[in-house]
Amino acid sequence: MMLAVDVQYHDNNTAVVAGIGFETWDAAIPTQIYTTAIDHVAAYCSGQFYKRELPCLLALLKAHDLSPKTLIIDGYVYLDGRSKAGLGKYLYDALQGQSQVIGVAKKAFANIDNQYQLFRGNSKKPLYISCVGESLDHAKQLIHDMHGDYRIPSLLKKADQVCRGKG
C-alpha cells in the first residue's frame, strides 16, 4: 500500500492528520482514508518544521497500525534534494527505513536544483520531488503517473482536503 499524508493545524496546539491509502499509482480513488486528531502539537520552530509534523505523522501510523510500502508527504525529504534532512528523511529514519518516502513540495526551497522539478498537467509551476529509499527519476515518474489532470495529483489533494475537514 502507498499512503499520501498531510497535516492541518488548528488553534496552534491541535491538528488533524489524514492518510490516503491506495494500491496503484494511477488510482483515482483511495482504498482507505485514515484520520487522527492530535492534541498538544509542538509549537512551530523556524528551520525545524519536522519537530512539529513528524510526531503527528507517526501518531497516524501508530493509531491505524499502518506500514505502507511508500509514504508521500507534503514537503521535502531533503531540503536541498540530496543531503540536508527535511521532514521526509526524519520520517524515514523514525521508521527505520521500512517505508520509502517521497516528498512533493509546492515551493522551491533555497537553492534546490532544477533536476528536482516535476511539471504535471498544463501547469507552468513545478512540484519539487525528493525521496529516500527510491531513485529520484523513479520517484518523479511515480508522481507524474498519479491520477489527475492538474499540478497536484488527485490523491495528494484528497489528503489535504480530508485533514481540512473538506473531503
Tab-separated table of C-alpha atoms in Angstrom:
chain	number	residue	atom	x	y	z
A	1	MET	CA	0.000	0.000	0.000
A	2	MET	CA	1.031	3.580	-0.662
A	3	LEU	CA	-0.057	6.324	1.715
A	4	ALA	CA	-0.322	10.044	0.980
A	5	VAL	CA	-0.297	12.059	4.217
A	6	ASP	CA	-0.971	15.632	5.246
A	7	VAL	CA	-1.474	17.573	8.482
A	8	GLN	CA	-3.722	20.529	9.225
A	9	TYR	CA	-3.063	22.564	12.361
A	10	HIS	CA	-5.809	24.202	14.426
A	11	ASP	CA	-5.610	26.679	17.289
A	12	ASN	CA	-1.797	26.412	17.372
A	13	ASN	CA	-1.844	23.262	19.524
A	14	THR	CA	-4.122	20.718	17.835
A	15	ALA	CA	-4.015	19.032	14.460
A	16	VAL	CA	-5.766	16.548	12.205
A	17	VAL	CA	-3.643	14.100	10.233
A	18	ALA	CA	-5.006	12.418	7.116
A	19	GLY	CA	-3.694	9.369	5.308
A	20	ILE	CA	-4.983	8.356	1.894
A	21	GLY	CA	-4.253	4.716	1.113
A	22	PHE	CA	-4.024	3.440	-2.441
A	23	GLU	CA	-2.748	0.345	-4.234
A	24	THR	CA	-1.743	1.580	-7.692
A	25	TRP	CA	-0.024	4.805	-8.700
A	26	ASP	CA	-2.737	5.703	-11.203
A	27	ALA	CA	-5.600	5.144	-8.729
A	28	ALA	CA	-8.361	7.748	-8.956
A	29	ILE	CA	-9.959	6.908	-5.612
A	30	PRO	CA	-8.433	5.782	-2.331
A	31	THR	CA	-8.756	2.267	-0.993
A	32	GLN	CA	-8.830	3.654	2.533
A	33	ILE	CA	-8.946	7.004	4.325
A	34	TYR	CA	-7.424	7.371	7.785
A	35	THR	CA	-7.607	10.329	10.146
A	36	THR	CA	-6.198	11.007	13.579
A	37	ALA	CA	-6.781	14.020	15.813
A	38	ILE	CA	-3.732	15.218	17.703
A	39	ASP	CA	-3.818	17.267	20.901
A	40	HIS	CA	-0.866	19.249	22.226
A	41	VAL	CA	1.077	19.690	18.996
A	42	ALA	CA	4.570	21.127	19.370
A	43	ALA	CA	4.956	24.810	18.567
A	44	TYR	CA	6.290	25.771	15.158
A	45	CYS	CA	10.029	26.338	15.228
A	46	SER	CA	11.568	28.015	12.186
A	47	GLY	CA	14.006	25.710	10.433
A	48	GLN	CA	12.814	22.690	12.426
A	49	PHE	CA	9.363	22.066	10.976
A	50	TYR	CA	9.874	18.308	11.312
A	51	LYS	CA	9.723	18.601	15.106
A	52	ARG	CA	6.095	19.681	14.790
A	53	GLU	CA	4.958	17.471	11.908
A	54	LEU	CA	6.840	14.202	12.493
A	55	PRO	CA	5.056	13.251	15.751
A	56	CYS	CA	1.705	13.827	14.008
A	57	LEU	CA	2.578	11.532	11.109
A	58	LEU	CA	3.897	8.849	13.448
A	59	ALA	CA	0.709	9.079	15.528
A	60	LEU	CA	-1.414	8.400	12.428
A	61	LEU	CA	0.673	5.363	11.506
A	62	LYS	CA	0.546	4.008	15.057
A	63	ALA	CA	-3.172	4.671	15.599
A	64	HIS	CA	-4.095	2.696	12.481
A	65	ASP	CA	-1.245	0.148	12.630
A	66	LEU	CA	-0.017	1.170	9.177
A	67	SER	CA	3.183	0.021	7.478
A	68	PRO	CA	2.955	1.382	3.944
A	69	LYS	CA	5.491	0.471	1.283
A	70	THR	CA	5.705	4.130	0.309
A	71	LEU	CA	4.730	7.346	2.105
A	72	ILE	CA	4.126	10.517	0.121
A	73	ILE	CA	4.482	13.672	2.174
A	74	ASP	CA	3.609	17.286	1.504
A	75	GLY	CA	7.116	18.695	1.742
A	76	TYR	CA	10.736	17.728	1.320
A	77	VAL	CA	12.677	14.579	2.133
A	78	TYR	CA	15.904	16.514	1.656
A	79	LEU	CA	15.745	20.300	1.684
A	80	ASP	CA	18.484	20.542	-0.933
A	81	GLY	CA	17.309	17.413	-2.740
A	82	ARG	CA	20.138	15.165	-1.614
A	83	SER	CA	21.757	15.721	1.801
A	84	LYS	CA	20.139	18.300	4.111
A	85	ALA	CA	17.491	16.350	6.034
A	86	GLY	CA	13.905	17.509	5.848
A	87	LEU	CA	10.696	16.043	7.242
A	88	GLY	CA	10.773	13.033	4.916
A	89	LYS	CA	14.271	11.961	5.940
A	90	TYR	CA	13.364	12.218	9.616
A	91	LEU	CA	10.240	10.144	8.922
A	92	TYR	CA	12.269	7.541	7.024
A	93	ASP	CA	14.736	7.293	9.912
A	94	ALA	CA	11.957	7.069	12.529
A	95	LEU	CA	10.511	4.140	10.548
A	96	GLN	CA	13.974	2.562	10.381
A	97	GLY	CA	13.907	2.566	6.589
A	98	GLN	CA	10.888	0.266	6.425
A	99	SER	CA	8.984	2.604	4.077
A	100	GLN	CA	10.193	4.602	1.102
A	101	VAL	CA	9.402	8.296	1.425
A	102	ILE	CA	8.679	10.640	-1.463
A	103	GLY	CA	8.379	14.347	-0.793
A	104	VAL	CA	6.184	16.506	-3.006
A	105	ALA	CA	6.738	20.194	-2.295
A	106	LYS	CA	4.839	23.044	-3.913
A	107	LYS	CA	7.508	25.695	-3.370
A	108	ALA	CA	11.217	25.761	-4.057
A	109	PHE	CA	13.485	25.606	-1.044
A	110	ALA	CA	16.632	27.753	-1.166
A	111	ASN	CA	18.977	26.619	-3.926
A	112	ILE	CA	17.033	23.479	-4.882
A	113	ASP	CA	18.322	22.332	-8.265
A	114	ASN	CA	16.087	22.130	-11.345
A	115	GLN	CA	16.568	18.352	-11.510
A	116	TYR	CA	14.041	18.086	-8.648
A	117	GLN	CA	11.322	19.880	-10.611
A	118	LEU	CA	8.347	17.994	-11.997
A	119	PHE	CA	5.723	19.618	-14.204
A	120	ARG	CA	2.285	17.977	-14.255
A	121	GLY	CA	-0.702	18.741	-16.416
A	122	ASN	CA	-0.565	22.122	-18.095
A	123	SER	CA	0.917	23.826	-15.052
A	124	LYS	CA	3.755	26.276	-15.565
A	125	LYS	CA	4.676	25.866	-11.883
A	126	PRO	CA	6.693	22.799	-10.923
A	127	LEU	CA	6.404	20.475	-7.990
A	128	TYR	CA	9.673	19.643	-6.249
A	129	ILE	CA	10.295	15.942	-5.711
A	130	SER	CA	12.786	14.488	-3.251
A	131	CYS	CA	12.993	10.957	-1.925
A	132	VAL	CA	14.745	8.308	0.134
A	133	GLY	CA	14.626	4.553	-0.479
A	134	GLU	CA	13.819	5.227	-4.147
A	135	SER	CA	15.713	6.790	-7.052
A	136	LEU	CA	14.830	10.367	-7.913
A	137	ASP	CA	13.990	9.528	-11.529
A	138	HIS	CA	11.635	6.743	-10.485
A	139	ALA	CA	10.017	8.852	-7.749
A	140	LYS	CA	9.389	11.643	-10.261
A	141	GLN	CA	7.859	9.153	-12.695
A	142	LEU	CA	5.593	7.735	-9.974
A	143	ILE	CA	4.296	11.181	-9.002
A	144	HIS	CA	3.917	12.107	-12.674
A	145	ASP	CA	1.840	8.954	-13.235
A	146	MET	CA	-0.541	9.616	-10.347
A	147	HIS	CA	-4.145	10.304	-11.278
A	148	GLY	CA	-5.216	13.856	-12.039
A	149	ASP	CA	-5.014	16.345	-14.850
A	150	TYR	CA	-3.608	19.152	-12.739
A	151	ARG	CA	-0.398	20.087	-10.957
A	152	ILE	CA	-1.341	18.325	-7.732
A	153	PRO	CA	-2.218	14.614	-8.076
A	154	SER	CA	-5.814	13.793	-7.075
A	155	LEU	CA	-4.964	11.671	-4.037
A	156	LEU	CA	-2.497	14.228	-2.658
A	157	LYS	CA	-5.201	16.863	-2.965
A	158	LYS	CA	-7.601	14.456	-1.222
A	159	ALA	CA	-5.218	14.155	1.757
A	160	ASP	CA	-5.186	17.951	2.060
A	161	GLN	CA	-8.988	18.139	1.831
A	162	VAL	CA	-9.576	15.377	4.393
A	163	CYS	CA	-7.308	16.867	7.050
A	164	ARG	CA	-9.009	20.235	6.498
A	165	GLY	CA	-12.415	18.590	7.005
A	166	LYS	CA	-13.449	19.244	3.406
A	167	GLY	CA	-13.049	15.777	1.942
